[in-house]
């Protein structure tokens, strides 16, 4: 009998933990359809908040900024990262340069960047954000691509060079196709990191170039509960689609590494 | 002729290092230079100011909070990672998917979700009132309890992932051998599973402890304004009073404290695993 109980103990615990993880999110989604904005009592079903969400021009411009910064950061960090891994990792020590950004709290980095932009008189805003998010991205991209690159048989590269291909040709014809899955995984990762980033954005953006997380933060502070719930539900839906896409492509192994 | 091609290709090999310049330059320009500027700025502030109980209190409070979060996350995450990696047979993928999902969603949304449960008129208070456990609603928001709770909630996946990936790689034959040789379940866990997962524990603890130490969004949203933490104080100096010298100096001091704790933790882990090997 005692064995029976211990047998069910672990699954029950895991069940409770999943409940703990998902209860707040489920409640949040439910209440995004609640009619009354000011109580936590259920008063009726409505699409009103989603409607307001669509109408708000601020949200659209914040979304536009976020998408812009995220896409450019992905392009920058992926292209620089891939080229670096192929051409630069012959000097192993260079690789160590990139492990720093993941080991300090983001707020220290953000404050450092703010000081840097103030000293160099770069105006805060989209440009500063792209610089910051690309840097964050490099910290993830380079290890991911490097692991994949190491699994490539060096004989393939040597054969290609022996057969007369230049380094550049070898890069595009041999290395790049091999790196593709890692590049895709890393792109998605950097996109999400940039899109969700709050700390660096909070310090390095201007009022005119709000990103979505900054906008959500100010909305929460202003107490605009129902609209934030509707927005959250939409974002949750989109990110679950992305994760599904990610795992469907059988590359979640790489994403787990971080 | 052959020699010339060899020289040429060696030359190209050297020259091709140039292509690595953009990434390195970016890293130096936007990571090392900002940190340098931060440290440089901090030297214009007298460090004597930090011999003040206020700063000590803020740093210690952050350390305790981050350490507590890491510890509770570890306690909650280990059974889950263990279950997912070694016990579950059906539905593993869906369970893993559900676990990664919060990872990919905005931090702010996860924090925000707790308002519905913790508010004075929120779900928990309504339920507790319905079953007559309380007559007056509890204050669940804007205190250290809510900061701690949401912190654990947000960082839990960061602890589960490394634990899962190390337990998933574990050789089941080892566990079977231990059981065959007469060890009890608990002994097997203590002598085999736990020591083998020490690197996962280390990664997980660091992944929670380091960001939790500098966290300022969670205290800003669910902590009210009473409890100053390292992250909130840095933000306060830089964005509210705009005293970048004091802000930089405080950032450096708390950053060094964090570094010291991480090194200490690393040494402890080495000591623990070294002891095991010596036995």
mmCIF file of C-alpha atoms in Angstrom, chain A residues 3 10-11 13-14 17-18 20-25 27-28 31-32 39-41 76 80-81 83-84 87-91 94 96-109 111-117 119-120 130-132 134-135 138-139 142 161 167-168 185 188-189 192 195-199 202-203 212-214 216-217 220-221 224-226 228-229 231-233 235-236 239-241 243-244 246-247 252 255-256 258, chain B residues 9 12-14 16-24 26-35 37-38 41 75-77 79-80 82-84 87 93-110 112-117 119-123 126 130 149 152-153 156-158 160-162 164-165 185 203 207 210-211 213-217 219-221 224 230-232 234-235 238-239 244 247-248 251 255 258:
data_model
loop_
_atom_site.group_PDB
_atom_site.id
_atom_site.type_symbol
_atom_site.label_atom_id
_atom_site.label_comp_id
_atom_site.label_asym_id
_atom_site.label_seq_id
_atom_site.Cartn_x
_atom_site.Cartn_y
_atom_site.Cartn_z
ATOM 1 C CA UNK A 3 4.468 1.670 -2.342
ATOM 2 C CA UNK A 10 5.809 12.080 -8.355
ATOM 3 C CA UNK A 11 3.169 12.306 -11.125
ATOM 4 C CA UNK A 13 3.682 16.658 -7.929
ATOM 5 C CA UNK A 14 4.393 17.197 -11.624
ATOM 6 C CA UNK A 17 3.563 22.109 -10.957
ATOM 7 C CA UNK A 18 2.009 22.274 -14.406
ATOM 8 C CA UNK A 20 1.026 26.275 -11.046
ATOM 9 C CA UNK A 21 2.630 27.172 -14.386
ATOM 10 C CA UNK A 22 -0.584 27.388 -16.353
ATOM 11 C CA UNK A 23 -3.277 28.542 -13.931
ATOM 12 C CA UNK A 24 -2.307 32.229 -14.144
ATOM 13 C CA UNK A 25 -2.119 32.073 -17.928
ATOM 14 C CA UNK A 27 -7.141 32.869 -15.957
ATOM 15 C CA UNK A 28 -5.539 35.696 -17.930
ATOM 16 C CA UNK A 31 -10.546 37.366 -18.358
ATOM 17 C CA UNK A 32 -9.586 38.903 -21.674
ATOM 18 C CA UNK A 39 -13.605 43.700 -11.325
ATOM 19 C CA UNK A 40 -12.265 40.190 -11.255
ATOM 20 C CA UNK A 41 -15.821 38.884 -11.224
ATOM 21 C CA UNK A 76 22.873 41.282 -38.305
ATOM 22 C CA UNK A 80 27.991 38.187 -38.533
ATOM 23 C CA UNK A 81 27.797 35.055 -36.417
ATOM 24 C CA UNK A 83 30.784 34.382 -41.021
ATOM 25 C CA UNK A 84 32.646 34.620 -37.733
ATOM 26 C CA UNK A 87 36.506 32.410 -40.660
ATOM 27 C CA UNK A 88 37.304 33.370 -37.097
ATOM 28 C CA UNK A 89 37.221 30.242 -34.977
ATOM 29 C CA UNK A 90 40.619 29.095 -36.208
ATOM 30 C CA UNK A 91 41.712 31.416 -33.448
ATOM 31 C CA UNK A 94 38.335 34.800 -30.118
ATOM 32 C CA UNK A 96 35.795 33.307 -25.556
ATOM 33 C CA UNK A 97 35.061 36.973 -26.250
ATOM 34 C CA UNK A 98 31.439 36.098 -26.858
ATOM 35 C CA UNK A 99 30.684 34.176 -23.709
ATOM 36 C CA UNK A 100 30.732 37.285 -21.546
ATOM 37 C CA UNK A 101 27.340 38.654 -22.482
ATOM 38 C CA UNK A 102 25.433 35.710 -21.052
ATOM 39 C CA UNK A 103 27.158 35.702 -17.700
ATOM 40 C CA UNK A 104 26.329 39.150 -16.410
ATOM 41 C CA UNK A 105 22.853 40.360 -15.451
ATOM 42 C CA UNK A 106 21.192 42.119 -18.353
ATOM 43 C CA UNK A 107 20.673 45.247 -16.309
ATOM 44 C CA UNK A 108 24.434 45.780 -15.984
ATOM 45 C CA UNK A 109 24.757 45.491 -19.750
ATOM 46 C CA UNK A 111 23.225 50.472 -17.935
ATOM 47 C CA UNK A 112 26.631 50.137 -19.602
ATOM 48 C CA UNK A 113 25.068 50.661 -23.001
ATOM 49 C CA UNK A 114 23.130 53.645 -21.803
ATOM 50 C CA UNK A 115 26.378 55.234 -20.577
ATOM 51 C CA UNK A 116 28.058 54.330 -23.857
ATOM 52 C CA UNK A 117 25.332 55.939 -25.954
ATOM 53 C CA UNK A 119 29.163 59.375 -24.041
ATOM 54 C CA UNK A 120 29.224 58.777 -27.811
ATOM 55 C CA UNK A 130 19.359 47.274 -32.817
ATOM 56 C CA UNK A 131 22.929 47.573 -31.539
ATOM 57 C CA UNK A 132 21.917 46.136 -28.170
ATOM 58 C CA UNK A 134 22.258 42.275 -32.034
ATOM 59 C CA UNK A 135 24.792 42.014 -29.241
ATOM 60 C CA UNK A 138 25.500 37.200 -30.931
ATOM 61 C CA UNK A 139 25.870 35.695 -27.471
ATOM 62 C CA UNK A 142 27.751 32.014 -32.004
ATOM 63 C CA UNK A 161 39.578 23.632 -51.047
ATOM 64 C CA UNK A 167 37.290 29.978 -49.256
ATOM 65 C CA UNK A 168 34.290 32.058 -50.212
ATOM 66 C CA UNK A 185 16.985 27.783 -34.866
ATOM 67 C CA UNK A 188 14.028 32.168 -34.232
ATOM 68 C CA UNK A 189 15.746 32.409 -30.866
ATOM 69 C CA UNK A 192 12.055 36.044 -29.791
ATOM 70 C CA UNK A 195 10.934 40.834 -29.517
ATOM 71 C CA UNK A 196 10.493 40.054 -25.807
ATOM 72 C CA UNK A 197 13.425 42.035 -24.498
ATOM 73 C CA UNK A 198 12.492 44.520 -21.852
ATOM 74 C CA UNK A 199 15.574 45.537 -19.901
ATOM 75 C CA UNK A 202 13.783 50.134 -21.228
ATOM 76 C CA UNK A 203 17.144 51.863 -20.889
ATOM 77 C CA UNK A 212 5.804 46.319 -27.564
ATOM 78 C CA UNK A 213 7.182 45.192 -24.168
ATOM 79 C CA UNK A 214 7.732 48.816 -23.153
ATOM 80 C CA UNK A 216 2.836 46.642 -22.220
ATOM 81 C CA UNK A 217 4.815 47.766 -19.173
ATOM 82 C CA UNK A 220 0.146 47.607 -16.811
ATOM 83 C CA UNK A 221 1.343 50.539 -14.735
ATOM 84 C CA UNK A 224 -5.303 49.216 -18.499
ATOM 85 C CA UNK A 225 -5.965 45.611 -17.507
ATOM 86 C CA UNK A 226 -8.403 44.278 -20.133
ATOM 87 C CA UNK A 228 -3.259 44.055 -21.856
ATOM 88 C CA UNK A 229 -5.043 40.746 -21.292
ATOM 89 C CA UNK A 231 -2.862 41.591 -26.166
ATOM 90 C CA UNK A 232 -1.309 38.893 -23.970
ATOM 91 C CA UNK A 233 -3.718 36.280 -25.277
ATOM 92 C CA UNK A 235 0.911 37.088 -28.151
ATOM 93 C CA UNK A 236 0.594 33.750 -26.343
ATOM 94 C CA UNK A 239 4.305 32.254 -29.651
ATOM 95 C CA UNK A 240 2.736 28.830 -29.213
ATOM 96 C CA UNK A 241 2.428 28.650 -33.000
ATOM 97 C CA UNK A 243 7.137 26.879 -30.763
ATOM 98 C CA UNK A 244 5.063 24.305 -32.634
ATOM 99 C CA UNK A 246 10.074 25.077 -34.107
ATOM 100 C CA UNK A 247 9.519 21.573 -32.774
ATOM 101 C CA UNK A 252 14.305 21.740 -30.598
ATOM 102 C CA UNK A 255 16.999 25.385 -28.689
ATOM 103 C CA UNK A 256 17.249 23.416 -25.467
ATOM 104 C CA UNK A 258 20.677 27.515 -23.903
ATOM 105 C CA UNK B 9 46.138 29.822 -50.114
ATOM 106 C CA UNK B 12 44.024 33.840 -48.237
ATOM 107 C CA UNK B 13 43.630 31.881 -45.025
ATOM 108 C CA UNK B 14 45.221 34.716 -43.085
ATOM 109 C CA UNK B 16 40.051 35.560 -44.415
ATOM 110 C CA UNK B 17 40.385 36.300 -40.714
ATOM 111 C CA UNK B 18 39.288 39.788 -41.711
ATOM 112 C CA UNK B 19 35.777 38.425 -42.192
ATOM 113 C CA UNK B 20 35.580 37.714 -38.493
ATOM 114 C CA UNK B 21 36.141 41.382 -37.728
ATOM 115 C CA UNK B 22 32.493 42.583 -37.799
ATOM 116 C CA UNK B 23 31.361 40.220 -35.045
ATOM 117 C CA UNK B 24 34.425 40.850 -32.893
ATOM 118 C CA UNK B 26 30.506 44.573 -32.502
ATOM 119 C CA UNK B 27 31.234 42.626 -29.349
ATOM 120 C CA UNK B 28 34.018 44.973 -28.308
ATOM 121 C CA UNK B 29 32.142 48.130 -29.201
ATOM 122 C CA UNK B 30 28.834 47.257 -27.551
ATOM 123 C CA UNK B 31 29.896 44.948 -24.757
ATOM 124 C CA UNK B 32 33.424 45.553 -23.528
ATOM 125 C CA UNK B 33 33.534 49.278 -24.201
ATOM 126 C CA UNK B 34 30.246 49.988 -22.357
ATOM 127 C CA UNK B 35 31.448 47.964 -19.388
ATOM 128 C CA UNK B 37 32.863 53.213 -19.580
ATOM 129 C CA UNK B 38 30.695 52.095 -16.680
ATOM 130 C CA UNK B 41 32.519 56.567 -14.701
ATOM 131 C CA UNK B 75 13.466 21.925 -5.261
ATOM 132 C CA UNK B 76 10.455 22.264 -7.549
ATOM 133 C CA UNK B 77 12.271 21.655 -10.820
ATOM 134 C CA UNK B 79 11.307 16.188 -9.509
ATOM 135 C CA UNK B 80 9.753 17.510 -12.725
ATOM 136 C CA UNK B 82 13.490 13.698 -13.211
ATOM 137 C CA UNK B 83 9.975 12.649 -14.087
ATOM 138 C CA UNK B 84 10.184 13.947 -17.660
ATOM 139 C CA UNK B 87 9.790 8.191 -15.821
ATOM 140 C CA UNK B 93 6.530 15.723 -26.220
ATOM 141 C CA UNK B 94 3.406 17.568 -25.208
ATOM 142 C CA UNK B 95 4.701 17.953 -21.653
ATOM 143 C CA UNK B 96 7.975 19.340 -22.984
ATOM 144 C CA UNK B 97 6.105 21.669 -25.295
ATOM 145 C CA UNK B 98 4.058 23.023 -22.402
ATOM 146 C CA UNK B 99 7.261 23.577 -20.481
ATOM 147 C CA UNK B 100 9.014 25.490 -23.254
ATOM 148 C CA UNK B 101 6.019 27.676 -24.006
ATOM 149 C CA UNK B 102 6.491 30.153 -21.133
ATOM 150 C CA UNK B 103 10.118 30.321 -22.207
ATOM 151 C CA UNK B 104 9.037 31.849 -25.496
ATOM 152 C CA UNK B 105 6.404 34.187 -24.148
ATOM 153 C CA UNK B 106 6.976 37.624 -22.885
ATOM 154 C CA UNK B 107 8.151 37.900 -19.308
ATOM 155 C CA UNK B 108 5.761 40.783 -18.719
ATOM 156 C CA UNK B 109 2.763 38.684 -19.641
ATOM 157 C CA UNK B 110 3.733 36.032 -17.124
ATOM 158 C CA UNK B 112 0.864 40.352 -15.429
ATOM 159 C CA UNK B 113 -1.066 37.080 -15.269
ATOM 160 C CA UNK B 114 -0.557 36.966 -11.504
ATOM 161 C CA UNK B 115 -2.547 40.140 -10.949
ATOM 162 C CA UNK B 116 -5.761 38.238 -11.578
ATOM 163 C CA UNK B 117 -4.930 35.721 -8.874
ATOM 164 C CA UNK B 119 -5.219 41.115 -6.361
ATOM 165 C CA UNK B 120 -7.149 42.166 -3.264
ATOM 166 C CA UNK B 121 -10.306 41.441 -5.215
ATOM 167 C CA UNK B 122 -8.683 38.675 -7.226
ATOM 168 C CA UNK B 123 -9.484 35.022 -7.713
ATOM 169 C CA UNK B 126 -12.730 35.454 -3.843
ATOM 170 C CA UNK B 130 -16.394 31.635 -0.633
ATOM 171 C CA UNK B 149 6.369 33.937 -5.830
ATOM 172 C CA UNK B 152 10.065 31.534 -8.818
ATOM 173 C CA UNK B 153 7.264 31.305 -11.365
ATOM 174 C CA UNK B 156 11.304 27.925 -13.067
ATOM 175 C CA UNK B 157 11.672 26.883 -16.749
ATOM 176 C CA UNK B 158 15.289 28.095 -16.681
ATOM 177 C CA UNK B 160 13.989 22.687 -15.446
ATOM 178 C CA UNK B 161 15.662 22.817 -18.868
ATOM 179 C CA UNK B 162 19.318 22.183 -17.924
ATOM 180 C CA UNK B 164 16.140 17.820 -17.918
ATOM 181 C CA UNK B 165 18.836 17.801 -20.562
ATOM 182 C CA UNK B 185 15.772 3.801 -4.427
ATOM 183 C CA UNK B 203 23.862 25.577 -14.752
ATOM 184 C CA UNK B 207 20.621 30.669 -14.874
ATOM 185 C CA UNK B 210 22.303 35.736 -11.916
ATOM 186 C CA UNK B 211 19.270 37.317 -13.624
ATOM 187 C CA UNK B 213 19.850 39.221 -8.617
ATOM 188 C CA UNK B 214 19.538 42.084 -11.090
ATOM 189 C CA UNK B 215 15.795 41.732 -11.663
ATOM 190 C CA UNK B 216 13.864 44.953 -11.639
ATOM 191 C CA UNK B 217 10.697 44.319 -13.636
ATOM 192 C CA UNK B 219 9.692 44.163 -8.092
ATOM 193 C CA UNK B 220 8.549 47.157 -10.129
ATOM 194 C CA UNK B 221 5.250 45.525 -11.070
ATOM 195 C CA UNK B 224 5.084 47.973 -4.737
ATOM 196 C CA UNK B 230 19.659 46.021 -6.620
ATOM 197 C CA UNK B 231 17.855 46.264 -9.958
ATOM 198 C CA UNK B 232 15.396 48.874 -8.746
ATOM 199 C CA UNK B 234 20.253 50.944 -10.346
ATOM 200 C CA UNK B 235 17.206 51.994 -12.343
ATOM 201 C CA UNK B 238 20.118 56.125 -13.827
ATOM 202 C CA UNK B 239 16.589 57.010 -14.874
ATOM 203 C CA UNK B 244 25.246 58.255 -13.475
ATOM 204 C CA UNK B 247 24.641 54.613 -10.431
ATOM 205 C CA UNK B 248 27.760 53.289 -12.146
ATOM 206 C CA UNK B 251 26.356 48.789 -10.438
ATOM 207 C CA UNK B 255 28.213 43.317 -9.950
ATOM 208 C CA UNK B 258 27.476 38.862 -7.615
#
